[in-house]
Amino acid sequence: MDSDRGGDRGKVAITGFPLDSNSSFMKGAAEAPPLIRSAVFSDASNLWSESGINLGGELALQDAGDLAFASDIDEFAAIESAVEALLGCGLLPIALGGDHSITYPVIRAVSTRHSGLTVLDFDAHPDLYDEFQGSRRSHACPFARIMEEGLVRRLVQAGVRTLNDHQRRQAEKFGVEVIEMRAWNDSLPDLQSPLYISFDLDVLDPAFAPGVALREPGGLSVRQVLHAIQSLRAEVVAADIVEFNPRCDPAQITAWVCAKLVKEMAAKMLEGNRR
Amino acid sequence: MDSDRGGDRGKVAITGFPLDSNSSFMKGAAEAPPLIRSAVFSDASNLWSESGINLGGELALQDAGDLAFASDIDEFAAIESAVEALLGCGLLPIALGGDHSITYPVIRAVSTRHSGLTVLDFDAHPDLYDEFQGSRRSHACPFARIMEEGLVRRLVQAGVRTLNDHQRRQAEKFGVEVIEMRAWNDSLPDLQSPLYISFDLDVLDPAFAPGVALREPGGLSVRQVLHAIQSLRAEVVAADIVEFNPRCDPAQITAWVCAKLVKEMAAKMLEGNRR
Amino acid sequence: MDSDRGGDRGKVAITGFPLDSNSSFMKGAAEAPPLIRSAVFSDASNLWSESGINLGGELALQDAGDLAFASDIDEFAAIESAVEALLGCGLLPIALGGDHSITYPVIRAVSTRHSGLTVLDFDAHPDLYDEFQGSRRSHACPFARIMEEGLVRRLVQAGVRTLNDHQRRQAEKFGVEVIEMRAWNDSLPDLQSPLYISFDLDVLDPAFAPGVALREPGGLSVRQVLHAIQSLRAEVVAADIVEFNPRCDPAQITAWVCAKLVKEMAAKMLEGNRR
Amino acid sequence: MDSDRGGDRGKVAITGFPLDSNSSFMKGAAEAPPLIRSAVFSDASNLWSESGINLGGELALQDAGDLAFASDIDEFAAIESAVEALLGCGLLPIALGGDHSITYPVIRAVSTRHSGLTVLDFDAHPDLYDEFQGSRRSHACPFARIMEEGLVRRLVQAGVRTLNDHQRRQAEKFGVEVIEMRAWNDSLPDLQSPLYISFDLDVLDPAFAPGVALREPGGLSVRQVLHAIQSLRAEVVAADIVEFNPRCDPAQITAWVCAKLVKEMAAKMLEGNRR
Amino acid sequence: MDSDRGGDRGKVAITGFPLDSNSSFMKGAAEAPPLIRSAVFSDASNLWSESGINLGGELALQDAGDLAFASDIDEFAAIESAVEALLGCGLLPIALGGDHSITYPVIRAVSTRHSGLTVLDFDAHPDLYDEFQGSRRSHACPFARIMEEGLVRRLVQAGVRTLNDHQRRQAEKFGVEVIEMRAWNDSLPDLQSPLYISFDLDVLDPAFAPGVALREPGGLSVRQVLHAIQSLRAEVVAADIVEFNPRCDPAQITAWVCAKLVKEMAAKMLEGNRR
Amino acid sequence: MDSDRGGDRGKVAITGFPLDSNSSFMKGAAEAPPLIRSAVFSDASNLWSESGINLGGELALQDAGDLAFASDIDEFAAIESAVEALLGCGLLPIALGGDHSITYPVIRAVSTRHSGLTVLDFDAHPDLYDEFQGSRRSHACPFARIMEEGLVRRLVQAGVRTLNDHQRRQAEKFGVEVIEMRAWNDSLPDLQSPLYISFDLDVLDPAFAPGVALREPGGLSVRQVLHAIQSLRAEVVAADIVEFNPRCDPAQITAWVCAKLVKEMAAKMLEGNRR
């Protein structure tokens, strides 16, 4: 990542964390950031949000590049430092995964700067495993780490449809509010500022986002998700989009979904900051 | 099929009937059962239903294998016998097609054991042709056979969007209740026990289940179907999932839809049987 | 196009305009008409509309072939003449694109015969650019041309989700009624006769119609669109279906969506004409 | 087919016979002709053969459209008449299938005009079944019909790799010269004029032409086939290209292979006629 | 696996070992066996080898099913036992993977019955790692295990194109004969009986077999491989086909390649046994 | 591009020029560089060449990032400067396109440093148009520009199979040596140092590299190309790989082909420099 791309040229910064070594089932999520970036800035669309904000204008959306992981580094520490650097420049980060394991170090950095954080996690899975296949860093575990360390005030998970006993107990233990997919009614509870959005693509039905390693049919539509994001009233201070796996996407539609999410999230973040 | 896999090890049994010789348009549905089985038991998901039932536990879901058709056999008789054998072991069968022609022999077996059967058929097509392309065994005909023989008390078809004059007349003749897709409002009429669910994948919009030979856009979403199944109050005694054709599914998402259906159907069946 | 296929053999005529030279981003839409025709008349479905009209019957749907563009011709003039010829035979045309640039000459012809035309445009983009990449004939411009020339009384655009400042100003200047996707509530304003429907496939979410060059997630479902068309009360006198690009459709589902639209549009047109 | 497209505008005429009702395994070959035509005339390539003949020039390649089959017609008779009509105009036909069953009526017409015909059939299968699945018109049978009727002097089949006992006996009975794939050495026996080329796409390895219903790995490369055609010394008077099934071709490369074959075959035919 | 399918009904037995837990990069190879079986016995081809052996006849090819792994089992021990059982019935096994790790237990069983075994391994990679990513059971290690234990007399690897220093040293240490792809000249050294063939699909160029997790371009064609197998003079006593990953195969051609290999290997094995 | 990634850390540098605005037919080639980079450094393979050079070692292969084009820049000037900068650091560049138009500015820079350059262009098309669709910068024109300006001593094109009259005359005018595909015999003429390799992916048969916008069947295999590169005796001082279009590659195999080419080109370049 090239830190001098930051500075005062914009307010929202997208930055890629190409990490999939904590994925349990299939590699590939590390290849997502350049494809998302390419779709965001493609001539095939424009940079206006649906709410009428020009993300191509001054002080709007900038590209902070991808983090390159040196071979002997602690990837989580590197991610945390990179997010701290962006926040230190006054930028509002949207982290592009990589798998869901990156959310833990990203939130570590964000929670230091923004105390009392609420997290809204769109997800088919609660990702609350204490450990998974022998690893506590697995992409099945980030929210267990986040809750154990008390990094956030509140965690709301929307779209979940794979709870098992262990995860149900973990959710109860940590006081996680799980809105299961079977109970989804197109509205969210009231959420306080500062707000962090974690977006695991598998919350979407695989029809809309086939490019994920773990496909769980019966999910949300893109429009349902956009409506939920556009309806938020809290100030969104940071976000991530994770688990896009280009290898599972022969029709190549999922990068465009990610780009749409980037734009609507960025618009919401800028809107919040103009108040 | 290996009958000694049955017995008292579970309550719901999935069994494959790899038959597509009665398909009018394209072969391939016979290749579906192993792919569905593989997705049901995949490490990429777990065996808990959305309603919180552990299908991986004791007395839950078991695999009764696929029926191998000897070359000189009457396939329909073989299917009927296989289902009778499962019912005789006290198992609740979910038959995996194969094309929709298998539903006729499956229901022959189920109706012998459960009199006064109601059938809920999710389908883009009514499959009520008296004969099709010269065959009365075609996958376009199973419900004509079932109604002629008086095997069931009531037939309700949901999601239909291809009625022509002949099939409309057949529906009237047999008293079939057809809920056309254009009139779908996310609720079903009250249905009595014992209930049989026949699920033709083409009831889903091809966006959700591209892996079907006959694609009829404008169908249900996976979530609409899950909601309908989860809302049933009658006791479900048997079911089938048919017409998945792996050859039409380059992104390979349809097997996961079938697996989701297996899990939610099985949960509903077990729930009914615990009363 | 073979004019002697016309005459009194039917009322609705599908005709292909294989033109994509005005596409900004990617060629391929010119290859769509034969694939749509093939799906409309395929044995894999039938020719009955959901409202019970037999399009395979007398005086229903006929095929008026594809227009072949000579190398030294003005394509727009050729399209306009071809539509005039169909209208002159008393036929109700459904034009198959090709890209959205064809709508301008088609509407020129239709508006001559039907004064006071209302246009209902299903579209992710308003296509109101004054010029695009140096061309005023671009597929991003047809409605600017149509409004400038005062060809129609009213233009309603549904499903738009990519407005930028320029296009917002153009919409205001021309009095276009834009129903943005984020405000879609499954109903349309009251629309007067005579009505023209322009259907750009990208109004659909890419999950339902991946075969478009410019994918804009967050769109309508096929069922939402069918419901909108079936609910129209005005007399539909002509229509087009544009921007299907077969090269972006590895699972090959989009042609079936086009065929479904042809059937429901044709049924609505015939229904209107029987009054 | 529009006969007035013929006449003196060219020498080689491509004409489509969209027939797949004699296919045993899967429909779809009927959808091939418009896709092949579109690739032949695409801006993405040019109309020069590798041997330096401009097929876009005067008296070169023309498009004779597709035959439309009326519902009560004998398709074979219609094909035979259509080819007779082309030959009667002095044109050299390249027939685009459709499945391999079309070769029988095409050769009936060609053999009437050109006695002592030699046929070079590129094929993975000998297609010599006396009858297949109850039909003597099956795409597995055309060469049995052709040889029984004594329509040709000599039949050479190249690339075969699926001989069974029945077909081996048929080949012996009819004196067919079968060059099996395992014995292929990049040369053909000397072939006399007049020569007919029948090209079943499955002779190619599925890597080169995945768009076929019956994939038989271990076939020829495109270059091997082009070399064989370019090396022919006999006068080629007619040809066909059959069994391209667009439904089996998600990467959409097979139409381009067909277009290449059309160009090299046409060049060879024109070359022969300039002698 | 259903042992009573064995017995005297045939000589070559295909049996699936659906194991991919030792794959380093991506799961999915465990889903291969049913797809290969389906292609072998498909109506879309026949059961005759290119050399004229009818594998559908008496004493030819039989299906010994797939091994089901109990959850608390040592999978390698289970595979070894299963192969021993087949050999004990006088059958010649073709093992269908699963990933390449299965070759170690398969060869353990085969080497017990056939001393002095020569192994011919078709492979893009030498799979000679002492350990890989912490595991000595990895699919990157089987031949290190086999050579350490002295199970075979000679190991010849053909088609290798990814040697690194470690593997080069391992090959030297164990006396492995590596025929690198860049030196391939369509002939193999003389190989003694008894011979075992291990076939890793990645030896093929990904154009011919895209369905592998690790694609290494520049490989063999299917025909080159068939020629090599058909030219063997040693007696082949057992074989495996591994690393087919259906998830990487959107055009679905790789299963047909596996089926072709099964037929030609089986024919070679039967031929050897008739001497 | 981040120039401080350069320096003395390596000898060969890959750098991406994501430019496709000069493509005639379809955009998308600009998305190639990150996918190629990702495949080169993927864990799914290693960094050893087939000739035994460790590109992952010191002084071997480094990543010089992608050039970002400012909106008001002359892209060709920017590319030329970027290549000059790399050469100034003593690096041997492999430029990753983008379309073939980038070769002109790359060779401008390389020819300044290396006088008397020979260019070996692997290509299905000669790309010698004086202008194409109104542009002299088109990807169909780079070698016309290069030859007009006398930048190189000799241009050899291998694999060409689309010559038309205009291009044949251009080749004669500029003294280009064209080795047509129909005459390919697996050997190249003797080529002098310094040598530049331009590799247009469409020289490969589309079976091996489907991810190109313009598919021209009948091309080289990957192995034929690797053999040609490995057999070069001249010193290779720079190279490019162009026209990979990820949008045409649903099976996602083409990036791996590019990665293989990068490795073998880099090995050849390092080999040359060690002399």
mmCIF file with all atom_site columns, N, CA and C in Angstrom, chain B residues 68-93:
data_model
loop_
_atom_site.group_PDB
_atom_site.id
_atom_site.type_symbol
_atom_site.label_atom_id
_atom_site.label_alt_id
_atom_site.label_comp_id
_atom_site.label_asym_id
_atom_site.label_entity_id
_atom_site.label_seq_id
_atom_site.pdbx_PDB_ins_code
_atom_site.Cartn_x
_atom_site.Cartn_y
_atom_site.Cartn_z
_atom_site.occupancy
_atom_site.B_iso_or_equiv
_atom_site.pdbx_formal_charge
_atom_site.auth_seq_id
_atom_site.auth_comp_id
_atom_site.auth_asym_id
_atom_site.auth_atom_id
_atom_site.pdbx_PDB_model_num
ATOM 1  N N  . ALA B 1 68 ? -29.863 -48.571 -8.537  1.00 0.00 ? 68 ALA B N  1
ATOM 2  C CA . ALA B 1 68 ? -29.240 -48.912 -9.822  1.00 0.00 ? 68 ALA B CA 1
ATOM 3  C C  . ALA B 1 68 ? -30.257 -49.683 -10.645 1.00 0.00 ? 68 ALA B C  1
ATOM 4  N N  . PHE B 1 69 ? -30.515 -49.200 -11.860 1.00 0.00 ? 69 PHE B N  1
ATOM 5  C CA . PHE B 1 69 ? -31.532 -49.851 -12.689 1.00 0.00 ? 69 PHE B CA 1
ATOM 6  C C  . PHE B 1 69 ? -30.893 -50.955 -13.526 1.00 0.00 ? 69 PHE B C  1
ATOM 7  N N  . ALA B 1 70 ? -31.297 -52.169 -13.331 1.00 0.00 ? 70 ALA B N  1
ATOM 8  C CA . ALA B 1 70 ? -30.831 -53.247 -14.211 1.00 0.00 ? 70 ALA B CA 1
ATOM 9  C C  . ALA B 1 70 ? -31.393 -52.991 -15.607 1.00 0.00 ? 70 ALA B C  1
ATOM 10 N N  . SER B 1 71 ? -30.737 -53.538 -16.614 1.00 0.00 ? 71 SER B N  1
ATOM 11 C CA . SER B 1 71 ? -31.078 -53.143 -17.981 1.00 0.00 ? 71 SER B CA 1
ATOM 12 C C  . SER B 1 71 ? -32.434 -53.659 -18.439 1.00 0.00 ? 71 SER B C  1
ATOM 13 N N  . ASP B 1 72 ? -32.928 -54.721 -17.838 1.00 0.00 ? 72 ASP B N  1
ATOM 14 C CA . ASP B 1 72 ? -34.179 -55.297 -18.327 1.00 0.00 ? 72 ASP B CA 1
ATOM 15 C C  . ASP B 1 72 ? -35.338 -55.075 -17.360 1.00 0.00 ? 72 ASP B C  1
ATOM 16 N N  . ILE B 1 73 ? -35.207 -54.047 -16.539 1.00 0.00 ? 73 ILE B N  1
ATOM 17 C CA . ILE B 1 73 ? -36.160 -53.832 -15.466 1.00 0.00 ? 73 ILE B CA 1
ATOM 18 C C  . ILE B 1 73 ? -37.227 -52.833 -15.895 1.00 0.00 ? 73 ILE B C  1
ATOM 19 N N  . ASP B 1 74 ? -38.386 -52.868 -15.247 1.00 0.00 ? 74 ASP B N  1
ATOM 20 C CA . ASP B 1 74 ? -39.362 -51.784 -15.349 1.00 0.00 ? 74 ASP B CA 1
ATOM 21 C C  . ASP B 1 74 ? -38.964 -50.766 -14.293 1.00 0.00 ? 74 ASP B C  1
ATOM 22 N N  . GLU B 1 75 ? -38.464 -49.612 -14.735 1.00 0.00 ? 75 GLU B N  1
ATOM 23 C CA . GLU B 1 75 ? -37.918 -48.657 -13.767 1.00 0.00 ? 75 GLU B CA 1
ATOM 24 C C  . GLU B 1 75 ? -38.966 -48.186 -12.771 1.00 0.00 ? 75 GLU B C  1
ATOM 25 N N  . PHE B 1 76 ? -40.182 -47.982 -13.229 1.00 0.00 ? 76 PHE B N  1
ATOM 26 C CA . PHE B 1 76 ? -41.214 -47.492 -12.323 1.00 0.00 ? 76 PHE B CA 1
ATOM 27 C C  . PHE B 1 76 ? -41.493 -48.529 -11.222 1.00 0.00 ? 76 PHE B C  1
ATOM 28 N N  . ALA B 1 77 ? -41.543 -49.809 -11.608 1.00 0.00 ? 77 ALA B N  1
ATOM 29 C CA . ALA B 1 77 ? -41.769 -50.853 -10.604 1.00 0.00 ? 77 ALA B CA 1
ATOM 30 C C  . ALA B 1 77 ? -40.615 -50.882 -9.601  1.00 0.00 ? 77 ALA B C  1
ATOM 31 N N  . ALA B 1 78 ? -39.400 -50.694 -10.112 1.00 0.00 ? 78 ALA B N  1
ATOM 32 C CA . ALA B 1 78 ? -38.240 -50.716 -9.221  1.00 0.00 ? 78 ALA B CA 1
ATOM 33 C C  . ALA B 1 78 ? -38.284 -49.564 -8.225  1.00 0.00 ? 78 ALA B C  1
ATOM 34 N N  . ILE B 1 79 ? -38.681 -48.389 -8.720  1.00 0.00 ? 79 ILE B N  1
ATOM 35 C CA . ILE B 1 79 ? -38.769 -47.232 -7.820  1.00 0.00 ? 79 ILE B CA 1
ATOM 36 C C  . ILE B 1 79 ? -39.837 -47.469 -6.767  1.00 0.00 ? 79 ILE B C  1
ATOM 37 N N  . GLU B 1 80 ? -40.976 -47.965 -7.215  1.00 0.00 ? 80 GLU B N  1
ATOM 38 C CA . GLU B 1 80 ? -42.066 -48.212 -6.268  1.00 0.00 ? 80 GLU B CA 1
ATOM 39 C C  . GLU B 1 80 ? -41.634 -49.190 -5.171  1.00 0.00 ? 80 GLU B C  1
ATOM 40 N N  . SER B 1 81 ? -40.960 -50.242 -5.569  1.00 0.00 ? 81 SER B N  1
ATOM 41 C CA . SER B 1 81 ? -40.491 -51.220 -4.579  1.00 0.00 ? 81 SER B CA 1
ATOM 42 C C  . SER B 1 81 ? -39.494 -50.613 -3.609  1.00 0.00 ? 81 SER B C  1
ATOM 43 N N  . ALA B 1 82 ? -38.606 -49.795 -4.146  1.00 0.00 ? 82 ALA B N  1
ATOM 44 C CA . ALA B 1 82 ? -37.580 -49.203 -3.294  1.00 0.00 ? 82 ALA B CA 1
ATOM 45 C C  . ALA B 1 82 ? -38.201 -48.293 -2.248  1.00 0.00 ? 82 ALA B C  1
ATOM 46 N N  . VAL B 1 83 ? -39.204 -47.535 -2.660  1.00 0.00 ? 83 VAL B N  1
ATOM 47 C CA . VAL B 1 83 ? -39.856 -46.644 -1.696  1.00 0.00 ? 83 VAL B CA 1
ATOM 48 C C  . VAL B 1 83 ? -40.643 -47.458 -0.662  1.00 0.00 ? 83 VAL B C  1
ATOM 49 N N  . GLU B 1 84 ? -41.302 -48.490 -1.142  1.00 0.00 ? 84 GLU B N  1
ATOM 50 C CA . GLU B 1 84 ? -42.010 -49.370 -0.196  1.00 0.00 ? 84 GLU B CA 1
ATOM 51 C C  . GLU B 1 84 ? -41.062 -49.930 0.851   1.00 0.00 ? 84 GLU B C  1
ATOM 52 N N  . ALA B 1 85 ? -39.864 -50.322 0.404   1.00 0.00 ? 85 ALA B N  1
ATOM 53 C CA . ALA B 1 85 ? -38.889 -50.883 1.338   1.00 0.00 ? 85 ALA B CA 1
ATOM 54 C C  . ALA B 1 85 ? -38.501 -49.860 2.402   1.00 0.00 ? 85 ALA B C  1
ATOM 55 N N  . LEU B 1 86 ? -38.282 -48.628 1.980   1.00 0.00 ? 86 LEU B N  1
ATOM 56 C CA . LEU B 1 86 ? -37.908 -47.586 2.943   1.00 0.00 ? 86 LEU B CA 1
ATOM 57 C C  . LEU B 1 86 ? -39.047 -47.336 3.930   1.00 0.00 ? 86 LEU B C  1
ATOM 58 N N  . LEU B 1 87 ? -40.266 -47.226 3.405   1.00 0.00 ? 87 LEU B N  1
ATOM 59 C CA . LEU B 1 87 ? -41.424 -47.005 4.276   1.00 0.00 ? 87 LEU B CA 1
ATOM 60 C C  . LEU B 1 87 ? -41.586 -48.172 5.236   1.00 0.00 ? 87 LEU B C  1
ATOM 61 N N  . GLY B 1 88 ? -41.324 -49.362 4.741   1.00 0.00 ? 88 GLY B N  1
ATOM 62 C CA . GLY B 1 88 ? -41.437 -50.550 5.582   1.00 0.00 ? 88 GLY B CA 1
ATOM 63 C C  . GLY B 1 88 ? -40.453 -50.544 6.739   1.00 0.00 ? 88 GLY B C  1
ATOM 64 N N  . CYS B 1 89 ? -39.351 -49.834 6.586   1.00 0.00 ? 89 CYS B N  1
ATOM 65 C CA . CYS B 1 89 ? -38.366 -49.697 7.658   1.00 0.00 ? 89 CYS B CA 1
ATOM 66 C C  . CYS B 1 89 ? -38.707 -48.536 8.579   1.00 0.00 ? 89 CYS B C  1
ATOM 67 N N  . GLY B 1 90 ? -39.863 -47.892 8.356   1.00 0.00 ? 90 GLY B N  1
ATOM 68 C CA . GLY B 1 90 ? -40.237 -46.767 9.203   1.00 0.00 ? 90 GLY B CA 1
ATOM 69 C C  . GLY B 1 90 ? -39.534 -45.474 8.834   1.00 0.00 ? 90 GLY B C  1
ATOM 70 N N  . LEU B 1 91 ? -38.984 -45.432 7.651   1.00 0.00 ? 91 LEU B N  1
ATOM 71 C CA . LEU B 1 91 ? -38.260 -44.228 7.219   1.00 0.00 ? 91 LEU B CA 1
ATOM 72 C C  . LEU B 1 91 ? -39.179 -43.275 6.468   1.00 0.00 ? 91 LEU B C  1
ATOM 73 N N  . LEU B 1 92 ? -38.843 -42.001 6.511   1.00 0.00 ? 92 LEU B N  1
ATOM 74 C CA . LEU B 1 92 ? -39.552 -40.968 5.773   1.00 0.00 ? 92 LEU B CA 1
ATOM 75 C C  . LEU B 1 92 ? -38.702 -40.606 4.560   1.00 0.00 ? 92 LEU B C  1
ATOM 76 N N  . PRO B 1 93 ? -39.117 -40.977 3.373   1.00 0.00 ? 93 PRO B N  1
ATOM 77 C CA . PRO B 1 93 ? -38.233 -40.823 2.214   1.00 0.00 ? 93 PRO B CA 1
ATOM 78 C C  . PRO B 1 93 ? -38.276 -39.429 1.579   1.00 0.00 ? 93 PRO B C  1
#
